[in-house]
Amino acid sequence: MAKGAGPVRARDSNAAPVNGWKRREKHPGVPWDRHREREGDTRVPQDRHRERVEDRGVSWNRNPPTAKPEPRIGIRTGIGMSSMDTFQSPPPRSRKDKDPGPTSVTIPASPFMQKLGFGTGVSVYLMKRSPRGLSRSPWAVKKINSGCSKSQRSLYQQRLREEAQTLRNLQHPNIVGYRALTEAPDGSLCLAMEFGGEKSLNDLIEERREQGLGMFPAATILQVALSMARGLQYLHTEQQLLHGDIKSPNVVVRGAFESVKICDVGVSLPLDENLTVSDPELSYVGTEPWKPPEALEPDGIISDKSDIFPFGLTLWEMLTLSIPHLPIPESGSEEDSFDEDSFDEDAYYAALGTRPALPPEAMDPAQGSVRELFLVCTAREPRERPPAARILQALEQGQL
């Protein structure tokens, strides 16, 4: 850490994020526009659902050897789509590395590409690349919307350049890959990424709930946890980078969970040698329901453990088929079944940053390993959460 520099503190901001994707125009049952983060609201409620993790011989806070594990799961490509585009994000941050410039890649006009999703100021399209019978893998292209004002376009272009700069330095089978930063025929800056399907983990959770199938099997949840842990271990220890917005919409799945990738590094933050965000000019963004308690405190210290808390909540999502801190919908419920008039907004804000309770069905003995991992990862104190490397070691060695 540089002399005189201190760890970054969580703080409010009024800008809007560009990293959230919506797959549907209307998100089922979640009145997101009513639940923006309150400016100046620094209440940090006590965790009302703390539970003691049984000691099963796993020393969660012991760092394992730093040797890079060999991937076990065959990974292809993908880009996730989120429905959380109404939350605040900080102003653009500066980077020491030189921003990548546009490369010579021809991007079709928007009407000739399939729209996959959208966020604040941007849309994502499927770009097929098989001209004259040649077989090439498709790309996912993030493009600035044509309706943006000149000032908005300048802001979003800067953010795309920053995301491209981060993404191009990452190469891991569990992290979505960079392909190009280029310009569309209309002059819009576009970020091209690898693509491997249209389903995010959030999409699959919604589908499973609507079909009345109940929670995911423990083996599937642990498989997702393993892939995510590999990606987070790479980001934290090899790249010294905090993802900053872990959640089910930012996890993309291909096929029957044979490919699982973390995507969307648009709000990532650099970590110092102590795995802490020490640059005072930087801010943690995240998405409200998944924010760790330290991100809600005015003096909260952001570190690699700030990714572990929402990682645990992502496992909770697969157990409950719900979004953290919102009412758990009934299995087989319809998209418009959420009653906004009866929604307790004060209770929602009071619950942010706490460990949500598990429903009775999640107490199935078959889910014991998943529960243990969820509980230890959502500890209120960051020092009590295991590092990604320790989680990876426990999962790979079958210690759960």
Tab-separated table of C-alpha atoms in Angstrom:
chain	number	residue	atom	x	y	z
A	1	MET	CA	0.000	0.000	0.000
A	2	ALA	CA	1.333	3.442	-0.856
A	3	LYS	CA	2.472	5.632	1.999
A	4	GLY	CA	-0.372	7.689	3.381
A	5	ALA	CA	-2.989	5.734	1.480
A	6	GLY	CA	-5.816	4.127	3.376
A	7	PRO	CA	-8.414	1.532	2.470
A	8	VAL	CA	-11.285	2.730	0.345
A	9	ARG	CA	-14.538	3.373	2.158
A	10	ALA	CA	-17.983	2.674	0.865
A	11	ARG	CA	-19.682	5.817	-0.320
A	12	ASP	CA	-22.786	6.992	-2.158
A	13	SER	CA	-22.905	8.161	-5.768
A	14	ASN	CA	-25.557	9.471	-8.114
A	15	ALA	CA	-24.461	7.990	-11.433
A	16	ALA	CA	-26.212	5.039	-13.044
A	17	PRO	CA	-24.534	1.733	-13.861
A	18	VAL	CA	-23.939	0.403	-17.326
A	19	ASN	CA	-23.242	-3.158	-16.281
A	20	GLY	CA	-26.744	-4.443	-15.547
A	21	TRP	CA	-28.652	-6.280	-18.256
A	22	LYS	CA	-32.362	-6.890	-18.585
A	23	ARG	CA	-33.457	-9.898	-20.539
A	24	ARG	CA	-37.104	-8.866	-20.391
A	25	GLU	CA	-38.736	-5.469	-20.545
A	26	LYS	CA	-40.567	-6.307	-17.333
A	27	HIS	CA	-38.749	-8.109	-14.577
A	28	PRO	CA	-41.059	-10.625	-12.951
A	29	GLY	CA	-42.311	-9.581	-9.562
A	30	VAL	CA	-39.631	-7.070	-8.627
A	31	PRO	CA	-40.593	-3.361	-8.453
A	32	TRP	CA	-36.978	-2.252	-8.768
A	33	ASP	CA	-37.823	1.365	-9.514
A	34	ARG	CA	-39.276	1.747	-6.025
A	35	HIS	CA	-36.187	0.506	-4.258
A	36	ARG	CA	-33.250	2.639	-5.235
A	37	GLU	CA	-30.535	3.085	-2.686
A	38	ARG	CA	-31.361	5.949	-0.324
A	39	GLU	CA	-28.812	8.733	-0.289
A	40	GLY	CA	-27.233	9.191	3.082
A	41	ASP	CA	-28.925	6.129	4.552
A	42	THR	CA	-26.125	4.626	6.586
A	43	ARG	CA	-28.191	2.298	8.727
A	44	VAL	CA	-26.549	-1.055	9.068
A	45	PRO	CA	-28.937	-3.461	10.777
A	46	GLN	CA	-27.707	-6.295	12.905
A	47	ASP	CA	-27.757	-9.685	11.240
A	48	ARG	CA	-30.966	-11.194	12.563
A	49	HIS	CA	-30.302	-14.566	11.035
A	50	ARG	CA	-26.822	-15.435	12.212
A	51	GLU	CA	-26.302	-19.154	12.540
A	52	ARG	CA	-23.385	-21.151	13.867
A	53	VAL	CA	-21.673	-23.289	11.306
A	54	GLU	CA	-21.003	-26.803	12.494
A	55	ASP	CA	-17.323	-27.633	12.668
A	56	ARG	CA	-16.803	-30.286	10.031
A	57	GLY	CA	-13.064	-30.064	10.023
A	58	VAL	CA	-12.807	-27.317	7.411
A	59	SER	CA	-10.541	-24.446	8.408
A	60	TRP	CA	-12.213	-21.794	6.257
A	61	ASN	CA	-9.820	-18.930	6.952
A	62	ARG	CA	-6.651	-20.866	6.263
A	63	ASN	CA	-5.112	-19.849	2.961
A	64	PRO	CA	-4.264	-22.864	0.750
A	65	PRO	CA	-1.163	-23.183	-1.417
A	66	THR	CA	-1.114	-20.639	-4.202
A	67	ALA	CA	-0.567	-23.166	-6.988
A	68	LYS	CA	-3.002	-22.607	-9.826
A	69	PRO	CA	-5.543	-25.463	-9.941
A	70	GLU	CA	-6.194	-27.292	-13.165
A	71	PRO	CA	-9.716	-26.686	-14.494
A	72	ARG	CA	-12.008	-29.696	-14.240
A	73	ILE	CA	-15.069	-28.471	-16.064
A	74	GLY	CA	-15.161	-28.020	-19.843
A	75	ILE	CA	-15.784	-24.307	-20.394
A	76	ARG	CA	-17.032	-22.502	-23.437
A	77	THR	CA	-18.229	-18.935	-23.823
A	78	GLY	CA	-20.988	-16.714	-22.530
A	79	ILE	CA	-22.264	-13.335	-21.381
A	80	GLY	CA	-24.746	-12.856	-18.586
A	81	MET	CA	-27.819	-10.631	-18.575
A	82	SER	CA	-29.014	-8.838	-15.481
A	83	SER	CA	-32.265	-7.114	-14.677
A	84	MET	CA	-30.743	-4.756	-12.122
A	85	ASP	CA	-30.215	-1.565	-14.130
A	86	THR	CA	-31.850	0.905	-11.758
A	87	PHE	CA	-29.107	1.117	-9.132
A	88	GLN	CA	-26.488	3.746	-8.630
A	89	SER	CA	-22.909	3.575	-9.757
A	90	PRO	CA	-19.899	5.839	-9.145
A	91	PRO	CA	-18.398	8.257	-11.632
A	92	PRO	CA	-15.872	6.792	-14.083
A	93	ARG	CA	-12.559	5.890	-12.488
A	94	SER	CA	-9.130	6.461	-13.922
A	95	ARG	CA	-6.788	3.602	-14.760
A	96	LYS	CA	-3.030	3.592	-14.954
A	97	ASP	CA	-2.994	1.373	-18.024
A	98	LYS	CA	-3.553	2.889	-21.419
A	99	ASP	CA	-7.127	2.455	-22.640
A	100	PRO	CA	-7.550	0.177	-25.641
A	101	GLY	CA	-8.423	1.937	-28.876
A	102	PRO	CA	-10.984	0.757	-31.404
A	103	THR	CA	-9.896	-2.130	-33.617
A	104	SER	CA	-10.921	-2.865	-37.188
A	105	VAL	CA	-13.974	-5.118	-36.776
A	106	THR	CA	-17.177	-4.672	-38.734
A	107	ILE	CA	-20.247	-4.527	-36.492
A	108	PRO	CA	-23.619	-4.908	-38.262
A	109	ALA	CA	-26.289	-2.266	-37.742
A	110	SER	CA	-28.499	-2.946	-34.716
A	111	PRO	CA	-31.588	-4.035	-36.720
A	112	PHE	CA	-29.544	-6.886	-38.207
A	113	MET	CA	-28.560	-8.363	-34.833
A	114	GLN	CA	-30.652	-10.164	-32.227
A	115	LYS	CA	-31.108	-8.081	-29.092
A	116	LEU	CA	-30.181	-10.041	-25.988
A	117	GLY	CA	-30.700	-7.477	-23.263
A	118	PHE	CA	-30.248	-3.897	-22.195
A	119	GLY	CA	-28.966	-1.718	-19.380
A	120	THR	CA	-28.614	1.954	-18.593
A	121	GLY	CA	-27.525	3.598	-21.834
A	122	VAL	CA	-26.476	0.375	-23.540
A	123	SER	CA	-27.909	-2.701	-25.247
A	124	VAL	CA	-26.408	-6.140	-25.878
A	125	TYR	CA	-26.748	-7.921	-29.209
A	126	LEU	CA	-25.858	-11.314	-30.620
A	127	MET	CA	-23.396	-10.915	-33.480
A	128	LYS	CA	-23.190	-13.982	-35.739
A	129	ARG	CA	-19.845	-14.390	-37.489
A	130	SER	CA	-20.208	-17.059	-40.163
A	131	PRO	CA	-19.781	-15.288	-43.513
A	132	ARG	CA	-19.646	-17.281	-46.765
A	133	GLY	CA	-20.293	-20.549	-44.987
A	134	LEU	CA	-17.360	-20.205	-42.570
A	135	SER	CA	-18.046	-21.395	-39.037
A	136	ARG	CA	-17.024	-18.902	-36.371
A	137	SER	CA	-18.179	-18.507	-32.802
A	138	PRO	CA	-20.690	-15.668	-32.251
A	139	TRP	CA	-19.955	-12.627	-30.129
A	140	ALA	CA	-22.001	-10.642	-27.666
A	141	VAL	CA	-21.764	-6.939	-28.466
A	142	LYS	CA	-22.435	-4.201	-25.930
A	143	LYS	CA	-23.411	-1.034	-27.776
A	144	ILE	CA	-24.330	2.477	-26.615
A	145	ASN	CA	-27.961	3.313	-27.329
A	146	SER	CA	-28.555	5.769	-30.168
A	147	GLY	CA	-30.992	7.805	-28.076
A	148	CYS	CA	-28.359	8.962	-25.579
A	149	SER	CA	-27.499	12.630	-25.386
A	150	LYS	CA	-24.028	13.839	-26.322
A	151	SER	CA	-22.929	14.079	-22.679
A	152	GLN	CA	-24.356	10.645	-21.859
A	153	ARG	CA	-22.687	9.117	-24.898
A	154	SER	CA	-19.330	10.524	-23.800
A	155	LEU	CA	-19.783	9.065	-20.309
A	156	TYR	CA	-20.818	5.617	-21.555
A	157	GLN	CA	-17.967	5.524	-24.064
A	158	GLN	CA	-15.482	6.151	-21.278
A	159	ARG	CA	-17.020	3.366	-19.221
A	160	LEU	CA	-16.905	0.933	-22.133
A	161	ARG	CA	-13.216	1.755	-22.637
A	162	GLU	CA	-12.530	1.094	-18.955
A	163	GLU	CA	-14.414	-2.193	-19.018
A	164	ALA	CA	-12.570	-3.228	-22.175
A	165	GLN	CA	-9.224	-2.380	-20.549
A	166	THR	CA	-10.040	-4.632	-17.604
A	167	LEU	CA	-11.541	-7.454	-19.641
A	168	ARG	CA	-8.730	-7.683	-22.181
A	169	ASN	CA	-6.254	-8.481	-19.384
A	170	LEU	CA	-8.307	-11.437	-18.107
A	171	GLN	CA	-7.892	-14.962	-19.452
A	172	HIS	CA	-9.632	-17.681	-17.468
A	173	PRO	CA	-12.126	-20.418	-18.374
A	174	ASN	CA	-14.579	-19.152	-15.746
A	175	ILE	CA	-14.428	-15.476	-16.775
A	176	VAL	CA	-16.142	-14.206	-19.940
A	177	GLY	CA	-13.505	-13.161	-22.472
A	178	TYR	CA	-12.652	-9.980	-24.370
A	179	ARG	CA	-12.853	-9.942	-28.158
A	180	ALA	CA	-12.663	-6.368	-29.453
A	181	LEU	CA	-13.381	-2.703	-28.849
A	182	THR	CA	-14.606	-1.187	-32.088
A	183	GLU	CA	-17.028	1.238	-33.696
A	184	ALA	CA	-20.372	0.467	-35.304
A	185	PRO	CA	-21.330	1.965	-38.700
A	186	ASP	CA	-23.143	4.779	-36.883
A	187	GLY	CA	-19.994	5.676	-34.923
A	188	SER	CA	-21.123	4.108	-31.626
A	189	LEU	CA	-18.392	2.494	-29.557
A	190	CYS	CA	-18.972	-1.247	-29.118
A	191	LEU	CA	-17.450	-3.804	-26.761
A	192	ALA	CA	-17.399	-7.312	-28.256
A	193	MET	CA	-17.176	-10.286	-25.891
A	194	GLU	CA	-17.295	-14.032	-26.243
A	195	PHE	CA	-20.760	-15.559	-26.237
A	196	GLY	CA	-21.968	-19.010	-25.320
A	197	GLY	CA	-25.717	-18.835	-24.736
A	198	GLU	CA	-28.609	-16.669	-23.690
A	199	LYS	CA	-29.157	-17.991	-20.171
A	200	SER	CA	-27.835	-16.399	-17.021
A	201	LEU	CA	-28.125	-18.149	-13.668
A	202	ASN	CA	-30.849	-15.642	-12.819
A	203	ASP	CA	-32.809	-16.723	-15.914
A	204	LEU	CA	-32.562	-20.361	-14.849
A	205	ILE	CA	-33.664	-19.533	-11.315
A	206	GLU	CA	-36.735	-17.721	-12.646
A	207	GLU	CA	-37.587	-20.574	-15.000
A	208	ARG	CA	-37.255	-23.163	-12.250
A	209	ARG	CA	-39.524	-21.150	-9.943
A	210	GLU	CA	-42.151	-20.624	-12.635
A	211	GLN	CA	-42.131	-24.351	-13.418
A	212	GLY	CA	-42.580	-25.242	-9.752
A	213	LEU	CA	-39.456	-27.413	-9.645
A	214	GLY	CA	-38.149	-26.262	-6.263
A	215	MET	CA	-34.548	-25.621	-5.264
A	216	PHE	CA	-31.648	-26.822	-7.387
A	217	PRO	CA	-30.018	-30.139	-6.435
A	218	ALA	CA	-27.030	-29.840	-4.121
A	219	ALA	CA	-24.691	-31.238	-6.790
A	220	THR	CA	-25.708	-28.489	-9.222
A	221	ILE	CA	-25.285	-25.734	-6.632
A	222	LEU	CA	-21.841	-27.007	-5.649
A	223	GLN	CA	-20.855	-27.235	-9.314
A	224	VAL	CA	-21.787	-23.576	-9.796
A	225	ALA	CA	-19.948	-22.712	-6.568
A	226	LEU	CA	-16.823	-24.495	-7.815
A	227	SER	CA	-16.789	-22.633	-11.127
A	228	MET	CA	-17.421	-19.282	-9.442
A	229	ALA	CA	-14.721	-19.956	-6.832
A	230	ARG	CA	-12.220	-20.674	-9.605
A	231	GLY	CA	-13.068	-17.400	-11.298
A	232	LEU	CA	-12.941	-15.402	-8.054
A	233	GLN	CA	-9.658	-16.981	-6.980
A	234	TYR	CA	-8.165	-15.936	-10.324
A	235	LEU	CA	-9.485	-12.383	-10.010
A	236	HIS	CA	-8.446	-11.901	-6.383
A	237	THR	CA	-5.049	-13.584	-6.157
A	238	GLU	CA	-3.706	-13.602	-9.719
A	239	GLN	CA	-5.160	-10.346	-11.022
A	240	GLN	CA	-5.636	-8.542	-7.680
A	241	LEU	CA	-9.063	-7.425	-8.812
A	242	LEU	CA	-12.391	-7.227	-6.984
A	243	HIS	CA	-15.310	-8.100	-9.272
A	244	GLY	CA	-17.579	-5.749	-7.343
A	245	ASP	CA	-20.981	-6.998	-8.542
A	246	ILE	CA	-21.343	-10.738	-7.915
A	247	LYS	CA	-24.950	-11.955	-8.318
A	248	SER	CA	-26.893	-14.551	-10.291
A	249	PRO	CA	-27.485	-12.235	-13.300
A	250	ASN	CA	-23.704	-11.936	-13.681
A	251	VAL	CA	-23.179	-15.690	-13.892
A	252	VAL	CA	-23.753	-17.241	-17.311
A	253	VAL	CA	-24.551	-20.907	-17.807
A	254	ARG	CA	-24.357	-23.012	-20.935
A	255	GLY	CA	-26.063	-26.345	-21.391
A	256	ALA	CA	-26.671	-28.526	-18.349
A	257	PHE	CA	-24.226	-26.480	-16.239
A	258	GLU	CA	-21.186	-27.816	-18.089
A	259	SER	CA	-20.072	-24.210	-18.614
A	260	VAL	CA	-20.315	-21.577	-15.887
A	261	LYS	CA	-18.684	-18.144	-16.218
A	262	ILE	CA	-18.594	-14.918	-14.255
A	263	CYS	CA	-19.251	-11.919	-16.485
A	264	ASP	CA	-19.506	-8.132	-16.394
A	265	VAL	CA	-16.383	-6.589	-14.879
A	266	GLY	CA	-17.552	-3.046	-15.572
A	267	VAL	CA	-17.438	-1.997	-11.906
A	268	SER	CA	-14.399	-4.005	-10.802
A	269	LEU	CA	-11.850	-2.445	-8.433
A	270	PRO	CA	-8.085	-3.030	-8.078
A	271	LEU	CA	-6.856	-4.716	-4.900
A	272	ASP	CA	-3.564	-3.919	-3.202
A	273	GLU	CA	-1.067	-6.426	-1.800
A	274	ASN	CA	-3.347	-6.899	1.224
A	275	LEU	CA	-6.335	-7.645	-1.061
A	276	THR	CA	-7.933	-4.365	0.005
A	277	VAL	CA	-9.228	-1.533	-2.178
A	278	SER	CA	-6.934	1.252	-1.001
A	279	ASP	CA	-7.448	3.943	-3.655
A	280	PRO	CA	-9.628	6.613	-1.957
A	281	GLU	CA	-10.916	7.783	-5.340
A	282	LEU	CA	-12.686	4.469	-5.985
A	283	SER	CA	-16.141	3.354	-4.869
A	284	TYR	CA	-17.832	-0.012	-4.471
A	285	VAL	CA	-20.949	-0.304	-6.634
A	286	GLY	CA	-22.535	-3.737	-6.426
A	287	THR	CA	-26.281	-4.256	-6.668
A	288	GLU	CA	-28.431	-3.385	-3.686
A	289	PRO	CA	-29.874	-6.768	-2.580
A	290	TRP	CA	-26.440	-8.435	-2.822
A	291	LYS	CA	-24.342	-5.749	-1.119
A	292	PRO	CA	-22.160	-6.880	1.806
A	293	PRO	CA	-22.555	-5.030	5.116
A	294	GLU	CA	-19.243	-3.190	4.756
A	295	ALA	CA	-20.457	-1.625	1.500
A	296	LEU	CA	-23.423	-0.119	3.371
A	297	GLU	CA	-21.307	1.380	6.167
A	298	PRO	CA	-19.877	4.895	5.769
A	299	ASP	CA	-16.481	3.653	6.956
A	300	GLY	CA	-16.698	0.116	5.593
A	301	ILE	CA	-13.412	-1.324	4.310
A	302	ILE	CA	-13.773	-2.994	0.917
A	303	SER	CA	-11.639	-6.083	0.299
A	304	ASP	CA	-11.692	-9.413	-1.530
A	305	LYS	CA	-14.167	-10.603	1.127
A	306	SER	CA	-16.682	-8.109	-0.315
A	307	ASP	CA	-17.081	-10.527	-3.246
A	308	ILE	CA	-17.489	-13.535	-0.932
A	309	PHE	CA	-20.657	-12.240	0.766
A	310	PRO	CA	-22.646	-11.892	-2.506
A	311	PHE	CA	-21.155	-15.217	-3.624
A	312	GLY	CA	-22.868	-16.774	-0.603
A	313	LEU	CA	-26.107	-14.980	-1.452
A	314	THR	CA	-25.930	-16.417	-4.976
A	315	LEU	CA	-25.958	-19.908	-3.452
A	316	TRP	CA	-28.952	-18.806	-1.349
A	317	GLU	CA	-30.722	-17.800	-4.564
A	318	MET	CA	-30.358	-21.332	-5.892
A	319	LEU	CA	-31.843	-22.701	-2.668
A	320	THR	CA	-34.784	-20.299	-2.471
A	321	LEU	CA	-35.337	-19.297	-6.140
A	322	SER	CA	-35.655	-15.723	-4.945
A	323	ILE	CA	-33.791	-12.415	-4.788
A	324	PRO	CA	-32.174	-11.657	-1.407
A	325	HIS	CA	-34.326	-9.668	1.030
A	326	LEU	CA	-37.421	-9.709	-1.154
A	327	PRO	CA	-40.455	-11.887	-0.328
A	328	ILE	CA	-39.871	-15.467	-1.428
A	329	PRO	CA	-42.424	-16.151	-4.163
A	330	GLU	CA	-44.482	-19.308	-4.127
A	331	SER	CA	-43.342	-22.105	-6.403
A	332	GLY	CA	-45.057	-21.873	-9.783
A	333	SER	CA	-45.984	-18.218	-9.262
A	334	GLU	CA	-46.761	-16.001	-12.232
A	335	GLU	CA	-44.678	-12.980	-13.222
A	336	ASP	CA	-47.212	-10.416	-12.081
A	337	SER	CA	-47.960	-11.984	-8.708
A	338	PHE	CA	-45.827	-9.517	-6.728
A	339	ASP	CA	-48.014	-7.151	-4.710
A	340	GLU	CA	-46.296	-3.770	-4.600
A	341	ASP	CA	-48.922	-2.257	-2.320
A	342	SER	CA	-48.183	-4.765	0.441
A	343	PHE	CA	-44.404	-4.609	0.014
A	344	ASP	CA	-42.669	-3.497	3.224
A	345	GLU	CA	-40.038	-1.095	1.952
A	346	ASP	CA	-38.688	-0.253	5.411
A	347	ALA	CA	-38.175	-3.934	6.212
A	348	TYR	CA	-36.377	-4.388	2.893
A	349	TYR	CA	-33.889	-1.601	3.622
A	350	ALA	CA	-33.399	-2.806	7.187
A	351	ALA	CA	-32.508	-6.276	5.902
A	352	LEU	CA	-29.863	-5.141	3.410
A	353	GLY	CA	-26.401	-6.376	4.339
A	354	THR	CA	-27.695	-9.182	6.542
A	355	ARG	CA	-27.836	-12.933	6.084
A	356	PRO	CA	-31.320	-13.897	4.847
A	357	ALA	CA	-33.042	-16.793	6.578
A	358	LEU	CA	-33.344	-20.150	4.854
A	359	PRO	CA	-36.795	-21.624	4.168
A	360	PRO	CA	-37.695	-24.981	5.780
A	361	GLU	CA	-37.190	-26.938	2.553
A	362	ALA	CA	-33.553	-25.803	2.413
A	363	MET	CA	-32.951	-27.757	5.646
A	364	ASP	CA	-32.959	-30.979	3.630
A	365	PRO	CA	-29.948	-33.060	4.813
A	366	ALA	CA	-28.873	-33.390	1.189
A	367	GLN	CA	-28.196	-29.644	1.155
A	368	GLY	CA	-25.926	-29.750	4.219
A	369	SER	CA	-22.729	-28.848	2.345
A	370	VAL	CA	-24.456	-26.003	0.510
A	371	ARG	CA	-25.823	-24.611	3.783
A	372	GLU	CA	-22.396	-24.757	5.420
A	373	LEU	CA	-20.807	-22.880	2.535
A	374	PHE	CA	-23.619	-20.305	2.483
A	375	LEU	CA	-23.366	-19.671	6.216
A	376	VAL	CA	-19.606	-19.193	6.369
A	377	CYS	CA	-19.551	-16.952	3.271
A	378	THR	CA	-22.269	-14.643	4.627
A	379	ALA	CA	-20.651	-14.015	8.004
A	380	ARG	CA	-21.149	-10.395	9.015
A	381	GLU	CA	-17.469	-9.788	9.742
A	382	PRO	CA	-15.321	-9.955	6.582
A	383	ARG	CA	-12.462	-11.612	8.476
A	384	GLU	CA	-14.766	-14.556	9.252
A	385	ARG	CA	-15.451	-15.230	5.566
A	386	PRO	CA	-13.063	-17.588	3.761
A	387	PRO	CA	-10.979	-16.314	0.853
A	388	ALA	CA	-11.883	-17.602	-2.596
A	389	ALA	CA	-8.744	-19.764	-2.641
A	390	ARG	CA	-9.852	-21.548	0.533
A	391	ILE	CA	-13.349	-22.134	-0.840
A	392	LEU	CA	-11.828	-23.551	-4.006
A	393	GLN	CA	-9.566	-25.893	-2.062
A	394	ALA	CA	-12.472	-27.185	0.054
A	395	LEU	CA	-14.644	-27.834	-3.001
A	396	GLU	CA	-11.910	-29.459	-5.079
A	397	GLN	CA	-10.788	-31.710	-2.234
A	398	GLY	CA	-14.315	-32.713	-1.251
A	399	GLN	CA	-14.010	-31.226	2.237
A	400	LEU	CA	-17.657	-30.163	2.323
